[in-house]
């Protein structure tokens, strides 16, 4: 038979790698396929959706830096997109992720039904390292520690931003040496009561929803105590002090968290964290004695504000700017400057321009000008050229003067167009913290502007260019912190239900801003979970999947993957692109936090082996193959770009096993086989001129070949020989891979002969 003929085993559909003896079942998904013409067919050509997949993925990855000014976690690995302002840890409502490996321990070995009932994420190593370095216990700490040790359940009950979450982690870290786990704050009380606690672990629920927290009776807590004691585990729950707990509960299990340690001691610890050089630490200590800093420390700062101040002082000693500039950038001073600005600028047009810039800070000047004119038209109906003096309209205040008036400046930048990059002017605030400060001030002081502002933002988030849409949606997310119900009703729901995917992406991004505030996380997660379960509104499910692949998924990756799975297994083609893009986006976050790589690969492996749901298995393998084709990384110095999956396989045995298994399943699964072969051939061609890359690919091929069945081995040899002999696009690396597996077969034959 000619080696260039059609695949002789093309019609075979081998079961997944870990289940070779059992053929896939024909059981349909939960949806009634006969009534759903949009369900994924068995032979869907996934390659047709590559453009949609890539576009959405690009938008998701590009948007994250815009959130940095609104999310109080700027020292984390994700929010480093343009601001140099320190974040907060001790404040209690900011949560970090880092490069710690994802631990596949006893806690993760649960059935999907267990996972669906309760979402749990692992607190990362760097989070705990910083907490241990900067934490200063307040007066109630010892009482809290005693209750936790005796009762196994502790409630920290106090004001928002007083360090309850951080204190909970510090308390648990003192008692437990295993990675700590954070439970979905929207979890229902019944699910918590029936949860199967892992052995010897520490759990935290941050800012539990008031509806569920009020169910914490002494009897219920006693039952939790017994369950946790049996497993040798501990649980700390933080609750806002506006929630009315029963008196016996507060006496036996709760500690009022109403004390903050001396601010100068907290600042000292933060400076030691931010400044590693001994000489610079001495300089920082001297700066702390400056009158300006001591005045700030004596102004009843919250822990997160002290963290912010420490980050700014550290930048002063490192030469980023002087002390005066640092203090001006301090959040409280920024708020005071905003109040002063509005008091000294009563002109309506000036104020509207300032609001416009607060939303679109960092965008192209022409886009900012267009949005400003639209805001004027909405805020002042009838205002137009015919009502203006001709001289004023032509030679009035210049646009540059208005920019300067707004405490901003222009910088040179480039914008993509169909003909390549072209130069543009970007407008930036002198201090990026002006954006959230202005939005907060305007919302709290000008009720009559609410409707105008929301109408304008809705329009921008619906049909404006990407750079405008992403900033408008971030501003909506910030405003949601001040009136979540109103913003949800008037903007978010309309965006999420919009027929245009751009508007739905705006809703998804906006919901990622408040989810990083402990107070709003239960509301956001509850809303998205509800949207995920809807079977009669695919657009809301689409928006939920997009949100989980963006900021919400960064904060709660395990919860995100649970609901994405629920959406994927319905088999709706309209949801395939966003499910794929969101999951791939979470994978790409491994560039900042490598545990995301393992989390996503493990998830895709589980999906790919779901024999009861063909839609889910095909989707999981499809996502894996798109990652294989499109995700690259600078693997080694002077080595050029490698496929991320190949680099991971070389660097880590756990990743290697997962990736080899996923390759085998992709090649054995009939709907994805063609794309799998195409992806592997692309790898071979890209390695033709890179010996190191080809050697790595050969090692992977040998692993795949060793584990494969006879049919799998025949298929691999067949295609490698075809690619090595292709007269139009011959692959030298494919020829080397074929030599490697032939040698492997020869060695194996000799070994059997010797035995």
mmCIF file with all atom_site columns, N, CA and C in Angstrom, residues 377-421:
data_model
loop_
_atom_site.group_PDB
_atom_site.id
_atom_site.type_symbol
_atom_site.label_atom_id
_atom_site.label_alt_id
_atom_site.label_comp_id
_atom_site.label_asym_id
_atom_site.label_entity_id
_atom_site.label_seq_id
_atom_site.pdbx_PDB_ins_code
_atom_site.Cartn_x
_atom_site.Cartn_y
_atom_site.Cartn_z
_atom_site.occupancy
_atom_site.B_iso_or_equiv
_atom_site.pdbx_formal_charge
_atom_site.auth_seq_id
_atom_site.auth_comp_id
_atom_site.auth_asym_id
_atom_site.auth_atom_id
_atom_site.pdbx_PDB_model_num
ATOM 1   N N  . UNK A 1 377 ? -23.940 65.435 24.419 1.00 0.00 ? 377 UNK A N  1
ATOM 2   C CA . UNK A 1 377 ? -25.249 65.369 23.771 1.00 0.00 ? 377 UNK A CA 1
ATOM 3   C C  . UNK A 1 377 ? -26.291 64.720 24.664 1.00 0.00 ? 377 UNK A C  1
ATOM 4   N N  . UNK A 1 378 ? -25.870 63.705 25.451 1.00 0.00 ? 378 UNK A N  1
ATOM 5   C CA . UNK A 1 378 ? -26.817 63.033 26.351 1.00 0.00 ? 378 UNK A CA 1
ATOM 6   C C  . UNK A 1 378 ? -27.099 63.895 27.577 1.00 0.00 ? 378 UNK A C  1
ATOM 7   N N  . UNK A 1 379 ? -26.061 64.513 28.119 1.00 0.00 ? 379 UNK A N  1
ATOM 8   C CA . UNK A 1 379 ? -26.208 65.284 29.362 1.00 0.00 ? 379 UNK A CA 1
ATOM 9   C C  . UNK A 1 379 ? -26.915 66.614 29.135 1.00 0.00 ? 379 UNK A C  1
ATOM 10  N N  . UNK A 1 380 ? -26.688 67.218 27.965 1.00 0.00 ? 380 UNK A N  1
ATOM 11  C CA . UNK A 1 380 ? -27.259 68.540 27.683 1.00 0.00 ? 380 UNK A CA 1
ATOM 12  C C  . UNK A 1 380 ? -28.024 68.460 26.365 1.00 0.00 ? 380 UNK A C  1
ATOM 13  N N  . UNK A 1 381 ? -29.233 67.905 26.375 1.00 0.00 ? 381 UNK A N  1
ATOM 14  C CA . UNK A 1 381 ? -30.005 67.780 25.129 1.00 0.00 ? 381 UNK A CA 1
ATOM 15  C C  . UNK A 1 381 ? -30.186 69.145 24.458 1.00 0.00 ? 381 UNK A C  1
ATOM 16  N N  . UNK A 1 382 ? -30.031 69.180 23.157 1.00 0.00 ? 382 UNK A N  1
ATOM 17  C CA . UNK A 1 382 ? -30.178 70.428 22.419 1.00 0.00 ? 382 UNK A CA 1
ATOM 18  C C  . UNK A 1 382 ? -28.899 71.197 22.248 1.00 0.00 ? 382 UNK A C  1
ATOM 19  N N  . UNK A 1 383 ? -27.848 70.799 23.011 1.00 0.00 ? 383 UNK A N  1
ATOM 20  C CA . UNK A 1 383 ? -26.573 71.484 22.842 1.00 0.00 ? 383 UNK A CA 1
ATOM 21  C C  . UNK A 1 383 ? -25.980 71.075 21.505 1.00 0.00 ? 383 UNK A C  1
ATOM 22  N N  . UNK A 1 384 ? -25.638 71.997 20.683 1.00 0.00 ? 384 UNK A N  1
ATOM 23  C CA . UNK A 1 384 ? -25.111 71.680 19.358 1.00 0.00 ? 384 UNK A CA 1
ATOM 24  C C  . UNK A 1 384 ? -24.420 72.873 18.757 1.00 0.00 ? 384 UNK A C  1
ATOM 25  N N  . UNK A 1 385 ? -23.942 72.678 17.562 1.00 0.00 ? 385 UNK A N  1
ATOM 26  C CA . UNK A 1 385 ? -23.172 73.725 16.908 1.00 0.00 ? 385 UNK A CA 1
ATOM 27  C C  . UNK A 1 385 ? -24.015 74.979 16.679 1.00 0.00 ? 385 UNK A C  1
ATOM 28  N N  . UNK A 1 386 ? -25.341 74.802 16.398 1.00 0.00 ? 386 UNK A N  1
ATOM 29  C CA . UNK A 1 386 ? -26.149 75.958 16.083 1.00 0.00 ? 386 UNK A CA 1
ATOM 30  C C  . UNK A 1 386 ? -26.354 76.882 17.275 1.00 0.00 ? 386 UNK A C  1
ATOM 31  N N  . UNK A 1 387 ? -26.133 76.384 18.487 1.00 0.00 ? 387 UNK A N  1
ATOM 32  C CA . UNK A 1 387 ? -26.325 77.216 19.674 1.00 0.00 ? 387 UNK A CA 1
ATOM 33  C C  . UNK A 1 387 ? -25.029 77.864 20.138 1.00 0.00 ? 387 UNK A C  1
ATOM 34  N N  . UNK A 1 388 ? -23.928 77.519 19.470 1.00 0.00 ? 388 UNK A N  1
ATOM 35  C CA . UNK A 1 388 ? -22.645 78.043 19.904 1.00 0.00 ? 388 UNK A CA 1
ATOM 36  C C  . UNK A 1 388 ? -22.217 79.225 19.044 1.00 0.00 ? 388 UNK A C  1
ATOM 37  N N  . UNK A 1 389 ? -21.452 80.084 19.654 1.00 0.00 ? 389 UNK A N  1
ATOM 38  C CA . UNK A 1 389 ? -20.826 81.162 18.900 1.00 0.00 ? 389 UNK A CA 1
ATOM 39  C C  . UNK A 1 389 ? -19.816 80.558 17.933 1.00 0.00 ? 389 UNK A C  1
ATOM 40  N N  . UNK A 1 390 ? -19.852 80.999 16.667 1.00 0.00 ? 390 UNK A N  1
ATOM 41  C CA . UNK A 1 390 ? -18.977 80.426 15.647 1.00 0.00 ? 390 UNK A CA 1
ATOM 42  C C  . UNK A 1 390 ? -17.514 80.555 16.048 1.00 0.00 ? 390 UNK A C  1
ATOM 43  N N  . UNK A 1 391 ? -17.154 81.717 16.567 1.00 0.00 ? 391 UNK A N  1
ATOM 44  C CA . UNK A 1 391 ? -15.756 81.931 16.960 1.00 0.00 ? 391 UNK A CA 1
ATOM 45  C C  . UNK A 1 391 ? -15.348 80.973 18.068 1.00 0.00 ? 391 UNK A C  1
ATOM 46  N N  . UNK A 1 392 ? -16.268 80.766 19.036 1.00 0.00 ? 392 UNK A N  1
ATOM 47  C CA . UNK A 1 392 ? -15.947 79.837 20.130 1.00 0.00 ? 392 UNK A CA 1
ATOM 48  C C  . UNK A 1 392 ? -15.804 78.410 19.627 1.00 0.00 ? 392 UNK A C  1
ATOM 49  N N  . UNK A 1 393 ? -16.668 78.025 18.679 1.00 0.00 ? 393 UNK A N  1
ATOM 50  C CA . UNK A 1 393 ? -16.604 76.654 18.188 1.00 0.00 ? 393 UNK A CA 1
ATOM 51  C C  . UNK A 1 393 ? -15.338 76.404 17.388 1.00 0.00 ? 393 UNK A C  1
ATOM 52  N N  . UNK A 1 394 ? -14.806 77.463 16.752 1.00 0.00 ? 394 UNK A N  1
ATOM 53  C CA . UNK A 1 394 ? -13.601 77.292 15.941 1.00 0.00 ? 394 UNK A CA 1
ATOM 54  C C  . UNK A 1 394 ? -12.323 77.588 16.714 1.00 0.00 ? 394 UNK A C  1
ATOM 55  N N  . UNK A 1 395 ? -12.378 78.625 17.542 1.00 0.00 ? 395 UNK A N  1
ATOM 56  C CA . UNK A 1 395 ? -11.147 79.075 18.206 1.00 0.00 ? 395 UNK A CA 1
ATOM 57  C C  . UNK A 1 395 ? -11.319 79.217 19.715 1.00 0.00 ? 395 UNK A C  1
ATOM 58  N N  . UNK A 1 396 ? -12.193 78.411 20.281 1.00 0.00 ? 396 UNK A N  1
ATOM 59  C CA . UNK A 1 396 ? -12.349 78.420 21.730 1.00 0.00 ? 396 UNK A CA 1
ATOM 60  C C  . UNK A 1 396 ? -11.185 77.698 22.396 1.00 0.00 ? 396 UNK A C  1
ATOM 61  N N  . UNK A 1 397 ? -11.422 77.212 23.584 1.00 0.00 ? 397 UNK A N  1
ATOM 62  C CA . UNK A 1 397 ? -10.361 76.507 24.299 1.00 0.00 ? 397 UNK A CA 1
ATOM 63  C C  . UNK A 1 397 ? -9.884  75.311 23.474 1.00 0.00 ? 397 UNK A C  1
ATOM 64  N N  . UNK A 1 398 ? -8.594  75.195 23.337 1.00 0.00 ? 398 UNK A N  1
ATOM 65  C CA . UNK A 1 398 ? -8.044  74.094 22.549 1.00 0.00 ? 398 UNK A CA 1
ATOM 66  C C  . UNK A 1 398 ? -8.201  72.776 23.309 1.00 0.00 ? 398 UNK A C  1
ATOM 67  N N  . UNK A 1 399 ? -8.159  71.693 22.558 1.00 0.00 ? 399 UNK A N  1
ATOM 68  C CA . UNK A 1 399 ? -8.281  70.365 23.159 1.00 0.00 ? 399 UNK A CA 1
ATOM 69  C C  . UNK A 1 399 ? -7.110  70.100 24.098 1.00 0.00 ? 399 UNK A C  1
ATOM 70  N N  . UNK A 1 400 ? -5.925  70.570 23.733 1.00 0.00 ? 400 UNK A N  1
ATOM 71  C CA . UNK A 1 400 ? -4.748  70.378 24.590 1.00 0.00 ? 400 UNK A CA 1
ATOM 72  C C  . UNK A 1 400 ? -4.896  71.129 25.903 1.00 0.00 ? 400 UNK A C  1
ATOM 73  N N  . UNK A 1 401 ? -5.495  72.327 25.841 1.00 0.00 ? 401 UNK A N  1
ATOM 74  C CA . UNK A 1 401 ? -5.732  73.081 27.074 1.00 0.00 ? 401 UNK A CA 1
ATOM 75  C C  . UNK A 1 401 ? -6.696  72.321 27.987 1.00 0.00 ? 401 UNK A C  1
ATOM 76  N N  . UNK A 1 402 ? -7.692  71.714 27.371 1.00 0.00 ? 402 UNK A N  1
ATOM 77  C CA . UNK A 1 402 ? -8.661  70.965 28.165 1.00 0.00 ? 402 UNK A CA 1
ATOM 78  C C  . UNK A 1 402 ? -8.002  69.744 28.816 1.00 0.00 ? 402 UNK A C  1
ATOM 79  N N  . UNK A 1 403 ? -7.090  69.110 28.095 1.00 0.00 ? 403 UNK A N  1
ATOM 80  C CA . UNK A 1 403 ? -6.360  67.959 28.648 1.00 0.00 ? 403 UNK A CA 1
ATOM 81  C C  . UNK A 1 403 ? -5.538  68.389 29.852 1.00 0.00 ? 403 UNK A C  1
ATOM 82  N N  . UNK A 1 404 ? -4.831  69.500 29.724 1.00 0.00 ? 404 UNK A N  1
ATOM 83  C CA . UNK A 1 404 ? -4.022  70.009 30.834 1.00 0.00 ? 404 UNK A CA 1
ATOM 84  C C  . UNK A 1 404 ? -4.901  70.376 32.017 1.00 0.00 ? 404 UNK A C  1
ATOM 85  N N  . UNK A 1 405 ? -6.041  70.998 31.719 1.00 0.00 ? 405 UNK A N  1
ATOM 86  C CA . UNK A 1 405 ? -6.978  71.371 32.777 1.00 0.00 ? 405 UNK A CA 1
ATOM 87  C C  . UNK A 1 405 ? -7.435  70.148 33.563 1.00 0.00 ? 405 UNK A C  1
ATOM 88  N N  . UNK A 1 406 ? -7.514  69.003 32.902 1.00 0.00 ? 406 UNK A N  1
ATOM 89  C CA . UNK A 1 406 ? -7.996  67.775 33.529 1.00 0.00 ? 406 UNK A CA 1
ATOM 90  C C  . UNK A 1 406 ? -6.884  66.979 34.204 1.00 0.00 ? 406 UNK A C  1
ATOM 91  N N  . UNK A 1 407 ? -5.735  67.612 34.456 1.00 0.00 ? 407 UNK A N  1
ATOM 92  C CA . UNK A 1 407 ? -4.615  66.942 35.138 1.00 0.00 ? 407 UNK A CA 1
ATOM 93  C C  . UNK A 1 407 ? -4.142  65.728 34.356 1.00 0.00 ? 407 UNK A C  1
ATOM 94  N N  . UNK A 1 408 ? -4.036  65.900 33.028 1.00 0.00 ? 408 UNK A N  1
ATOM 95  C CA . UNK A 1 408 ? -3.650  64.797 32.157 1.00 0.00 ? 408 UNK A CA 1
ATOM 96  C C  . UNK A 1 408 ? -2.608  65.275 31.160 1.00 0.00 ? 408 UNK A C  1
ATOM 97  N N  . UNK A 1 409 ? -2.098  64.351 30.365 1.00 0.00 ? 409 UNK A N  1
ATOM 98  C CA . UNK A 1 409 ? -1.090  64.662 29.356 1.00 0.00 ? 409 UNK A CA 1
ATOM 99  C C  . UNK A 1 409 ? -1.213  63.665 28.214 1.00 0.00 ? 409 UNK A C  1
ATOM 100 N N  . UNK A 1 410 ? -0.561  63.968 27.109 1.00 0.00 ? 410 UNK A N  1
ATOM 101 C CA . UNK A 1 410 ? -0.575  63.063 25.957 1.00 0.00 ? 410 UNK A CA 1
ATOM 102 C C  . UNK A 1 410 ? 0.763   62.331 25.853 1.00 0.00 ? 410 UNK A C  1
ATOM 103 N N  . UNK A 1 411 ? 0.706   61.122 25.324 1.00 0.00 ? 411 UNK A N  1
ATOM 104 C CA . UNK A 1 411 ? 1.910   60.345 25.039 1.00 0.00 ? 411 UNK A CA 1
ATOM 105 C C  . UNK A 1 411 ? 1.752   59.745 23.644 1.00 0.00 ? 411 UNK A C  1
ATOM 106 N N  . UNK A 1 412 ? 2.879   59.430 23.033 1.00 0.00 ? 412 UNK A N  1
ATOM 107 C CA . UNK A 1 412 ? 2.852   58.823 21.706 1.00 0.00 ? 412 UNK A CA 1
ATOM 108 C C  . UNK A 1 412 ? 2.559   57.333 21.822 1.00 0.00 ? 412 UNK A C  1
ATOM 109 N N  . UNK A 1 413 ? 1.752   56.843 20.893 1.00 0.00 ? 413 UNK A N  1
ATOM 110 C CA . UNK A 1 413 ? 1.449   55.423 20.857 1.00 0.00 ? 413 UNK A CA 1
ATOM 111 C C  . UNK A 1 413 ? 1.186   54.969 19.441 1.00 0.00 ? 413 UNK A C  1
ATOM 112 N N  . UNK A 1 414 ? 0.825   53.715 19.298 1.00 0.00 ? 414 UNK A N  1
ATOM 113 C CA . UNK A 1 414 ? 0.513   53.139 17.990 1.00 0.00 ? 414 UNK A CA 1
ATOM 114 C C  . UNK A 1 414 ? -0.817  52.406 18.063 1.00 0.00 ? 414 UNK A C  1
ATOM 115 N N  . UNK A 1 415 ? -1.513  52.417 16.953 1.00 0.00 ? 415 UNK A N  1
ATOM 116 C CA . UNK A 1 415 ? -2.799  51.744 16.857 1.00 0.00 ? 415 UNK A CA 1
ATOM 117 C C  . UNK A 1 415 ? -2.786  50.806 15.662 1.00 0.00 ? 415 UNK A C  1
ATOM 118 N N  . UNK A 1 416 ? -3.374  49.617 15.856 1.00 0.00 ? 416 UNK A N  1
ATOM 119 C CA . UNK A 1 416 ? -3.466  48.662 14.762 1.00 0.00 ? 416 UNK A CA 1
ATOM 120 C C  . UNK A 1 416 ? -4.523  49.095 13.761 1.00 0.00 ? 416 UNK A C  1
ATOM 121 N N  . UNK A 1 417 ? -4.253  48.904 12.486 1.00 0.00 ? 417 UNK A N  1
ATOM 122 C CA . UNK A 1 417 ? -5.235  49.132 11.433 1.00 0.00 ? 417 UNK A CA 1
ATOM 123 C C  . UNK A 1 417 ? -5.052  48.054 10.385 1.00 0.00 ? 417 UNK A C  1
ATOM 124 N N  . UNK A 1 418 ? -5.937  48.030 9.407  1.00 0.00 ? 418 UNK A N  1
ATOM 125 C CA . UNK A 1 418 ? -5.836  47.005 8.370  1.00 0.00 ? 418 UNK A CA 1
ATOM 126 C C  . UNK A 1 418 ? -4.565  47.156 7.546  1.00 0.00 ? 418 UNK A C  1
ATOM 127 N N  . UNK A 1 419 ? -3.914  48.331 7.617  1.00 0.00 ? 419 UNK A N  1
ATOM 128 C CA . UNK A 1 419 ? -2.682  48.566 6.860  1.00 0.00 ? 419 UNK A CA 1
ATOM 129 C C  . UNK A 1 419 ? -1.448  48.555 7.759  1.00 0.00 ? 419 UNK A C  1
ATOM 130 N N  . UNK A 1 420 ? -1.609  48.072 9.015  1.00 0.00 ? 420 UNK A N  1
ATOM 131 C CA . UNK A 1 420 ? -0.491  48.006 9.932  1.00 0.00 ? 420 UNK A CA 1
ATOM 132 C C  . UNK A 1 420 ? -0.595  49.036 11.038 1.00 0.00 ? 420 UNK A C  1
ATOM 133 N N  . UNK A 1 421 ? 0.502   49.241 11.763 1.00 0.00 ? 421 UNK A N  1
ATOM 134 C CA . UNK A 1 421 ? 0.521   50.193 12.877 1.00 0.00 ? 421 UNK A CA 1
ATOM 135 C C  . UNK A 1 421 ? 0.637   51.621 12.367 1.00 0.00 ? 421 UNK A C  1
#
